[in-house]
């Protein structure tokens, strides 16, 4: 999570002052109530307990119920943090000796990003709709130097500074939504490399292999804590590698084509391959690509990958020299007997997968995954 601080336009000042007054009112009420409760019972209220007391008052105060909850939570938290029985009284009365700076909290369900637009100048402007009580809305315009439309908003606090300027402090997910790239790519999923693209980029995972010895030692020593830690390390590293690779793919491409991995029936045979199939992370790879593509507006296609290893990606013929069947798994490179081109086995397959995807899009043939007996979803172990 990170916080973006955006300046709110001055035209909203009066309205914000008024709402901030309601927040202060609620704050002072819970502050007094907490103190009274402490005196009587010797116990502090939690934010949750306070909610019970203030329930339903949003309508009178003109505040959203979740804003009230946020006030209670902040009160309970600050009281704990400052180790105080009672916190400062809040007021925004202009003639008050100690004026509190305005503060209005909102939670996710009360926040809606309406629009971001370019309107003269260099800065973007965004409009945000915030829910108050009973269908009442507060609509604010902000100067937007971040482009809010790229982010997922989590919470929003409206705050005032000592110069009477108002800001929206918005917590967002760390990474903005990236629009996808413009290229096309095919991907061959494998074991030697978990994934190879038609451009020759490779994702190598092999974490189980890397940690095998360390893990064996820990297991022999019966060190359960260590074994657990190594498993977590393997899993996290695998996850991280896949994340980096898939993010880059979506960043570069507008179309991503992946094979349906139906020939991977060896996963259900209890061979050594089963383990490395899991280690290759195909399921996770596909899952991440799918949601990242959706998020960025990139097209994601799964195609039938039959013959993509055997076919020459240059002349599109299957020659005698091409790798065939399980026995050929060890063949990493080969020369096409028809056209004489040398191929890296995986890159050639990835190029063919891309070609199948492009052909299908050109003809518009719908493809349903699941025509195969084993599909990649079974590979998660
Ligand atoms: Zn050829």
Short mmCIF file of C-alpha atoms and ligand atoms in Angstrom, two decimals:
data_model
loop_
_atom_site.label_atom_id
_atom_site.label_comp_id
_atom_site.label_asym_id
_atom_site.label_seq_id
_atom_site.Cartn_x
_atom_site.Cartn_y
_atom_site.Cartn_z
CA UNK A 1 0.00 0.00 0.00
CA UNK A 2 1.09 3.52 -0.59
CA UNK A 3 -0.55 6.88 -0.01
CA UNK A 4 -1.18 9.53 -2.64
CA UNK A 5 -1.83 13.04 -1.43
CA UNK A 6 -3.95 15.08 -3.81
CA UNK A 7 -4.96 18.68 -3.37
CA UNK A 8 -8.70 19.27 -3.25
CA UNK A 9 -10.06 22.30 -5.08
CA UNK A 10 -10.86 25.28 -2.90
CA UNK A 11 -14.47 25.47 -4.01
CA UNK A 12 -15.24 22.63 -1.59
CA UNK A 13 -13.86 24.37 1.50
CA UNK A 14 -17.15 25.35 3.15
CA UNK A 15 -18.72 21.96 2.62
CA UNK A 16 -15.64 20.18 3.96
CA UNK A 17 -15.55 22.41 7.01
CA UNK A 18 -19.10 21.48 7.79
CA UNK A 19 -18.53 17.74 7.46
CA UNK A 20 -15.30 17.97 9.46
CA UNK A 21 -17.41 19.61 12.20
CA UNK A 22 -19.61 16.50 12.27
CA UNK A 23 -16.54 14.29 12.51
CA UNK A 24 -15.34 16.35 15.47
CA UNK A 25 -18.75 16.03 17.09
CA UNK A 26 -18.61 12.23 16.79
CA UNK A 27 -15.01 12.20 17.98
CA UNK A 28 -15.76 14.26 21.06
CA UNK A 29 -18.69 12.03 21.86
CA UNK A 30 -16.66 8.80 21.73
CA UNK A 31 -13.82 10.52 23.55
CA UNK A 32 -16.09 11.46 26.45
CA UNK A 33 -17.83 8.09 26.36
CA UNK A 34 -14.53 6.17 26.47
CA UNK A 35 -13.34 8.20 29.41
CA UNK A 36 -16.58 7.67 31.29
CA UNK A 37 -16.43 3.95 30.57
CA UNK A 38 -12.86 3.83 31.84
CA UNK A 39 -13.77 5.60 35.08
CA UNK A 40 -16.64 3.24 35.74
CA UNK A 41 -15.17 -0.08 34.70
CA UNK A 42 -11.42 0.46 34.66
CA UNK A 43 -11.45 -0.82 31.11
CA UNK A 44 -10.74 0.76 27.75
CA UNK A 45 -13.18 0.57 24.90
CA UNK A 46 -12.02 -1.04 21.67
CA UNK A 47 -13.00 0.54 18.36
CA UNK A 48 -15.37 -2.34 17.85
CA UNK A 49 -17.16 -1.76 21.15
CA UNK A 50 -17.50 1.91 20.38
CA UNK A 51 -19.28 1.04 17.13
CA UNK A 52 -22.12 -0.41 19.15
CA UNK A 53 -22.69 2.89 20.92
CA UNK A 54 -22.58 5.11 17.89
CA UNK A 55 -24.55 2.86 15.54
CA UNK A 56 -27.27 4.67 13.65
CA UNK A 57 -26.12 8.16 14.49
CA UNK A 58 -24.66 8.69 11.03
CA UNK A 59 -27.99 9.88 9.75
CA UNK A 60 -28.10 12.75 12.25
CA UNK A 61 -24.48 13.63 11.74
CA UNK A 62 -24.57 13.33 7.97
CA UNK A 63 -21.76 10.77 8.00
CA UNK A 64 -21.42 7.33 6.41
CA UNK A 65 -21.54 4.47 8.92
CA UNK A 66 -18.07 3.37 7.88
CA UNK A 67 -16.72 6.85 8.44
CA UNK A 68 -18.01 6.56 12.00
CA UNK A 69 -16.31 3.20 12.33
CA UNK A 70 -13.08 4.74 11.09
CA UNK A 71 -13.40 7.49 13.70
CA UNK A 72 -13.87 4.87 16.44
CA UNK A 73 -10.95 2.80 15.24
CA UNK A 74 -8.66 5.81 15.03
CA UNK A 75 -9.74 6.97 18.45
CA UNK A 76 -9.07 3.61 20.07
CA UNK A 77 -5.74 3.30 18.27
CA UNK A 78 -4.51 6.80 19.14
CA UNK A 79 -5.56 6.44 22.75
CA UNK A 80 -3.51 3.27 22.98
CA UNK A 81 -0.59 4.77 21.09
CA UNK A 82 -0.38 7.89 23.24
CA UNK A 83 -1.19 5.93 26.41
CA UNK A 84 -3.86 8.41 27.39
CA UNK A 85 -7.14 7.97 29.20
CA UNK A 86 -8.59 10.79 27.20
CA UNK A 87 -7.58 12.45 23.97
CA UNK A 88 -7.80 16.09 22.95
CA UNK A 89 -11.13 17.65 22.30
CA UNK A 90 -11.57 18.44 18.61
CA UNK A 91 -13.04 21.66 17.33
CA UNK A 92 -12.98 23.66 14.13
CA UNK A 93 -14.69 26.71 15.59
CA UNK A 94 -12.89 29.64 13.95
CA UNK A 95 -12.50 31.48 17.27
CA UNK A 96 -11.24 28.47 19.20
CA UNK A 97 -7.89 28.74 20.93
CA UNK A 98 -6.71 25.35 19.76
CA UNK A 99 -8.34 24.61 16.47
CA UNK A 100 -8.02 21.05 15.19
CA UNK A 101 -7.17 20.57 11.56
CA UNK A 102 -10.05 19.09 9.63
CA UNK A 103 -10.19 15.33 9.14
CA UNK A 104 -12.82 13.18 7.42
CA UNK A 105 -12.14 9.45 6.97
CA UNK A 106 -13.75 7.21 4.35
CA UNK A 107 -13.53 3.48 3.79
CA UNK A 108 -13.43 1.59 0.53
CA UNK A 109 -17.14 0.97 0.05
CA UNK A 110 -17.90 4.70 0.35
CA UNK A 111 -15.37 5.77 -2.30
CA UNK A 112 -15.95 5.86 -6.03
CA UNK A 113 -13.56 7.20 -8.63
CA UNK A 114 -15.75 8.95 -11.19
CA UNK A 115 -13.37 10.34 -13.78
CA UNK A 116 -9.87 11.50 -14.55
CA UNK A 117 -9.41 14.00 -17.32
CA UNK A 118 -6.97 16.42 -18.83
CA UNK A 119 -8.29 19.95 -18.54
CA UNK A 120 -5.80 22.55 -19.56
CA UNK A 121 -2.49 22.90 -17.75
CA UNK A 122 -0.19 19.96 -17.13
CA UNK A 123 -2.04 18.40 -14.23
CA UNK A 124 -4.84 15.89 -14.58
CA UNK A 125 -8.05 16.43 -12.68
CA UNK A 126 -10.03 13.69 -11.04
CA UNK A 127 -13.51 13.56 -9.63
CA UNK A 128 -14.24 11.34 -6.66
CA UNK A 129 -17.62 10.54 -5.19
CA UNK A 130 -17.81 9.88 -1.46
CA UNK A 131 -20.84 8.51 0.32
CA UNK A 132 -22.23 10.28 3.36
CA UNK A 133 -25.38 9.13 5.13
CA UNK A 134 -28.59 7.93 3.50
CA UNK A 135 -27.71 8.31 -0.16
CA UNK A 136 -26.09 11.71 0.29
CA UNK A 137 -22.94 12.13 -1.72
CA UNK A 138 -19.95 14.38 -1.51
CA UNK A 139 -18.40 14.92 -4.92
CA UNK A 140 -14.93 16.43 -4.91
CA UNK A 141 -12.54 17.54 -7.63
CA UNK A 142 -8.83 17.07 -7.04
CA UNK A 143 -5.64 18.02 -8.84
CA UNK A 144 -4.32 14.63 -9.82
CA UNK A 145 -0.61 14.30 -10.45
CA UNK A 146 -0.72 10.49 -10.23
CA UNK A 147 -3.58 9.57 -12.58
CA UNK A 148 -5.97 7.90 -10.16
CA UNK A 149 -7.61 5.91 -12.92
CA UNK A 150 -4.55 3.64 -12.88
CA UNK A 151 -4.92 2.71 -9.22
CA UNK A 152 -7.18 0.66 -7.04
CA UNK A 153 -8.32 2.85 -4.17
CA UNK A 154 -8.41 1.38 -0.71
CA UNK A 155 -9.18 4.16 1.78
CA UNK A 156 -9.41 7.93 1.62
CA UNK A 157 -8.97 10.57 4.30
CA UNK A 158 -9.71 14.20 3.72
CA UNK A 159 -7.32 16.36 5.73
CA UNK A 160 -6.72 20.05 6.17
CA UNK A 161 -3.39 21.79 6.58
CA UNK A 162 -2.65 24.87 8.66
CA UNK A 163 -3.01 27.06 5.56
CA UNK A 164 -6.61 25.95 5.20
CA UNK A 165 -5.88 23.80 2.18
CA UNK A 166 -7.61 20.48 1.91
CA UNK A 167 -6.12 17.24 0.62
CA UNK A 168 -7.36 13.78 -0.18
CA UNK A 169 -4.92 11.21 1.23
CA UNK A 170 -5.67 8.08 -0.71
CA UNK A 171 -4.17 4.69 0.07
CA UNK A 172 -3.83 2.58 -3.05
CA UNK A 173 -2.36 -0.76 -4.01
CA UNK A 174 1.36 -0.36 -4.54
CA UNK A 175 1.36 -0.95 -8.28
CA UNK A 176 -0.79 1.02 -10.65
CA UNK A 177 -2.71 -0.83 -13.33
CA UNK A 178 -0.34 -0.95 -16.30
CA UNK A 179 -1.82 -0.84 -19.74
CA UNK A 180 -0.51 -3.70 -21.86
CA UNK A 181 2.09 -3.48 -24.63
CA UNK A 182 1.67 -3.81 -28.41
CA UNK A 183 3.55 -6.99 -29.42
CA UNK A 184 2.38 -10.57 -29.71
CA UNK A 185 4.06 -13.52 -28.06
CA UNK A 186 3.71 -17.29 -27.93
CA UNK A 187 4.78 -19.28 -24.89
CA UNK A 188 5.89 -22.87 -24.63
CA UNK A 189 5.62 -24.34 -21.15
CA UNK A 190 8.33 -26.85 -20.38
CA UNK A 191 10.41 -28.54 -17.74
CA UNK A 192 13.95 -27.58 -18.59
CA UNK A 193 12.73 -24.02 -18.73
CA UNK A 194 9.35 -23.40 -17.13
CA UNK A 195 8.41 -21.12 -19.97
CA UNK A 196 10.07 -20.09 -23.22
CA UNK A 197 8.71 -17.27 -25.33
CA UNK A 198 8.78 -17.00 -29.11
CA UNK A 199 11.32 -14.19 -28.62
CA UNK A 200 13.64 -16.54 -26.78
CA UNK A 201 13.08 -15.24 -23.23
CA UNK A 202 13.15 -17.95 -20.63
CA UNK A 203 11.70 -18.45 -17.18
CA UNK A 204 13.79 -20.90 -15.18
CA UNK A 205 12.48 -21.90 -11.76
CA UNK A 206 13.88 -25.22 -10.55
CA UNK A 207 13.72 -24.29 -6.89
CA UNK A 208 12.99 -27.81 -5.67
CA UNK A 209 16.15 -28.98 -7.35
CA UNK A 210 18.16 -26.09 -5.98
CA UNK A 211 17.12 -26.74 -2.40
CA UNK A 212 17.03 -30.54 -2.57
CA UNK A 213 20.27 -31.12 -0.66
CA UNK A 214 19.62 -28.52 2.02
CA UNK A 215 16.15 -29.92 2.47
CA UNK A 216 17.43 -33.49 2.75
CA UNK A 217 19.87 -32.46 5.46
CA UNK A 218 17.16 -30.73 7.45
CA UNK A 219 14.86 -33.70 7.06
CA UNK A 220 17.52 -36.13 8.23
CA UNK A 221 18.14 -33.94 11.27
CA UNK A 222 14.40 -33.97 11.86
CA UNK A 223 14.50 -30.18 12.05
CA UNK A 224 10.84 -29.45 11.36
CA UNK A 225 11.17 -25.72 11.66
CA UNK A 226 13.95 -25.64 9.09
CA UNK A 227 12.08 -27.95 6.72
CA UNK A 228 9.08 -25.69 6.91
CA UNK A 229 11.21 -22.62 6.26
CA UNK A 230 12.83 -24.20 3.20
CA UNK A 231 9.46 -25.16 1.76
CA UNK A 232 8.25 -21.60 2.26
CA UNK A 233 11.41 -20.28 0.62
CA UNK A 234 10.93 -22.53 -2.40
CA UNK A 235 7.32 -21.50 -2.75
CA UNK A 236 7.98 -17.77 -2.36
CA UNK A 237 10.87 -17.75 -4.78
CA UNK A 238 8.87 -19.67 -7.37
CA UNK A 239 5.98 -17.27 -6.93
CA UNK A 240 8.23 -14.25 -7.20
CA UNK A 241 9.96 -15.46 -10.36
CA UNK A 242 6.63 -16.14 -12.03
CA UNK A 243 5.30 -12.73 -11.01
CA UNK A 244 8.24 -10.88 -12.52
CA UNK A 245 8.07 -12.83 -15.74
CA UNK A 246 4.31 -12.53 -16.27
CA UNK A 247 4.27 -8.83 -15.39
CA UNK A 248 6.91 -8.15 -18.03
CA UNK A 249 5.00 -10.22 -20.59
CA UNK A 250 1.84 -8.22 -20.10
CA UNK A 251 3.80 -4.98 -20.19
CA UNK A 252 5.27 -5.82 -23.61
CA UNK A 253 2.38 -7.52 -25.36
CA UNK A 254 -1.16 -7.04 -26.54
CA UNK A 255 -1.62 -10.73 -27.34
CA UNK A 256 -0.28 -13.67 -25.34
CA UNK A 257 -0.79 -17.21 -26.59
CA UNK A 258 -0.14 -20.27 -24.43
CA UNK A 259 -0.42 -23.96 -25.29
CA UNK A 260 -3.06 -26.06 -23.58
CA UNK A 261 -0.39 -28.42 -22.18
CA UNK A 262 -2.44 -31.51 -22.89
CA UNK A 263 0.52 -33.72 -23.59
CA UNK A 264 1.46 -33.33 -19.98
CA UNK A 265 -0.28 -36.53 -19.06
CA UNK A 266 2.91 -37.67 -17.37
CA UNK A 267 1.94 -35.68 -14.31
CA UNK A 268 -0.41 -38.39 -13.15
CA UNK A 269 2.17 -41.09 -13.53
CA UNK A 270 4.27 -41.30 -10.45
CA UNK A 271 7.45 -40.47 -12.24
CA UNK A 272 10.17 -38.01 -11.43
CA UNK A 273 8.57 -35.75 -14.00
CA UNK A 274 5.57 -35.20 -11.74
CA UNK A 275 7.67 -33.36 -9.23
CA UNK A 276 9.40 -31.17 -11.77
CA UNK A 277 6.07 -30.41 -13.41
CA UNK A 278 4.87 -29.00 -10.14
CA UNK A 279 8.14 -27.15 -9.71
CA UNK A 280 7.75 -25.63 -13.16
CA UNK A 281 4.70 -23.77 -11.82
CA UNK A 282 2.58 -24.03 -14.96
CA UNK A 283 -0.66 -23.69 -13.11
CA UNK A 284 0.46 -20.58 -11.26
CA UNK A 285 1.99 -19.17 -14.43
CA UNK A 286 -1.26 -19.51 -16.32
CA UNK A 287 -3.31 -18.18 -13.43
CA UNK A 288 -1.20 -15.04 -13.12
CA UNK A 289 -1.13 -14.40 -16.84
CA UNK A 290 -4.86 -14.74 -17.06
CA UNK A 291 -5.68 -12.19 -14.39
CA UNK A 292 -2.91 -9.78 -15.34
CA UNK A 293 -4.04 -9.81 -18.96
CA UNK A 294 -7.60 -9.18 -17.90
CA UNK A 295 -6.48 -6.34 -15.70
CA UNK A 296 -4.39 -4.65 -18.37
CA UNK A 297 -6.67 -5.32 -21.33
CA UNK A 298 -4.25 -7.74 -22.98
CA UNK A 299 -5.66 -10.61 -25.03
CA UNK A 300 -4.92 -14.03 -23.58
CA UNK A 301 -5.40 -17.14 -25.71
CA UNK A 302 -5.00 -20.82 -24.95
CA UNK A 303 -4.50 -22.94 -28.06
CA UNK A 304 -4.18 -26.59 -28.89
CA UNK A 305 -0.46 -27.22 -28.86
CA UNK A 306 -0.48 -30.53 -30.76
CA UNK A 307 2.43 -30.77 -33.20
CA UNK A 308 3.86 -27.41 -32.12
CA UNK A 309 7.09 -29.12 -31.07
CA UNK A 310 7.40 -31.18 -34.23
CA UNK A 311 6.49 -28.55 -36.79
CA UNK A 312 9.15 -26.28 -38.25
CA UNK A 313 8.16 -22.72 -37.44
CA UNK A 314 9.80 -21.52 -40.65
CA UNK A 315 8.39 -23.80 -43.36
CA UNK A 316 5.57 -25.17 -41.18
CA UNK A 317 6.31 -28.76 -42.22
CA UNK A 318 6.87 -31.78 -40.02
CA UNK A 319 10.09 -33.39 -41.18
CA UNK A 320 11.79 -36.63 -40.19
CA UNK A 321 14.36 -34.79 -38.15
CA UNK A 322 11.95 -33.00 -35.77
CA UNK A 323 11.61 -34.09 -32.13
CA UNK A 324 8.75 -36.53 -31.57
CA UNK A 325 7.28 -38.19 -28.51
CA UNK A 326 8.53 -38.59 -24.98
CA UNK A 327 11.78 -40.12 -26.12
CA UNK A 328 12.65 -36.80 -27.71
CA UNK A 329 12.49 -34.79 -24.46
CA UNK A 330 16.26 -34.64 -24.36
CA UNK A 331 16.57 -33.04 -27.80
CA UNK A 332 17.18 -29.32 -27.27
CA UNK A 333 17.95 -28.28 -30.82
CA UNK A 334 17.37 -29.70 -34.28
CA UNK A 335 17.64 -28.92 -37.99
CA UNK A 336 14.56 -29.05 -40.22
CA UNK A 337 15.13 -31.64 -42.95
CA UNK A 338 12.86 -29.72 -45.34
CA UNK A 339 14.19 -26.18 -45.17
CA UNK A 340 17.48 -26.64 -43.36
CA UNK A 341 16.79 -24.21 -40.50
CA UNK A 342 18.23 -24.84 -37.09
CA UNK A 343 15.72 -24.62 -34.25
CA UNK A 344 15.90 -24.37 -30.53
CA UNK A 345 13.26 -26.86 -29.51
CA UNK A 346 11.36 -24.58 -27.09
CA UNK A 347 11.56 -21.35 -29.06
CA UNK A 348 10.36 -23.20 -32.16
CA UNK A 349 7.39 -24.56 -30.22
CA UNK A 350 6.60 -21.10 -28.83
CA UNK A 351 6.67 -19.61 -32.33
CA UNK A 352 4.25 -22.28 -33.53
CA UNK A 353 1.96 -21.64 -30.57
CA UNK A 354 1.90 -17.96 -31.47
CA UNK A 355 1.16 -18.86 -35.11
CA UNK A 356 -1.75 -21.08 -34.04
CA UNK A 357 -3.11 -18.24 -31.90
CA UNK A 358 -2.82 -15.71 -34.71
CA UNK A 359 -4.40 -18.12 -37.22
CA UNK A 360 -7.28 -18.74 -34.90
CA UNK A 361 -7.88 -15.05 -34.32
CA UNK A 362 -7.74 -14.44 -38.07
CA UNK A 363 -10.31 -17.13 -38.77
CA UNK A 364 -12.25 -16.56 -35.59
CA UNK A 365 -12.50 -20.19 -34.51
CA UNK A 366 -13.50 -20.42 -30.89
CA UNK A 367 -11.40 -22.82 -28.89
CA UNK A 368 -12.53 -24.60 -25.80
CA UNK A 369 -9.98 -25.74 -23.35
CA UNK A 370 -10.60 -29.11 -21.83
CA UNK A 371 -10.63 -31.16 -25.00
CA UNK A 372 -7.65 -32.88 -23.53
CA UNK A 373 -7.75 -35.50 -20.82
CA UNK A 374 -5.36 -33.71 -18.56
CA UNK A 375 -5.41 -29.99 -18.44
CA UNK A 376 -2.99 -27.71 -16.74
CA UNK A 377 -5.22 -27.19 -13.71
CA UNK A 378 -4.39 -30.70 -12.64
CA UNK A 379 -0.75 -29.81 -12.39
CA UNK A 380 -0.96 -27.92 -9.15
CA UNK A 381 -0.17 -31.11 -7.25
ZN1 LIG B 1 11.54 -26.09 -42.05
#
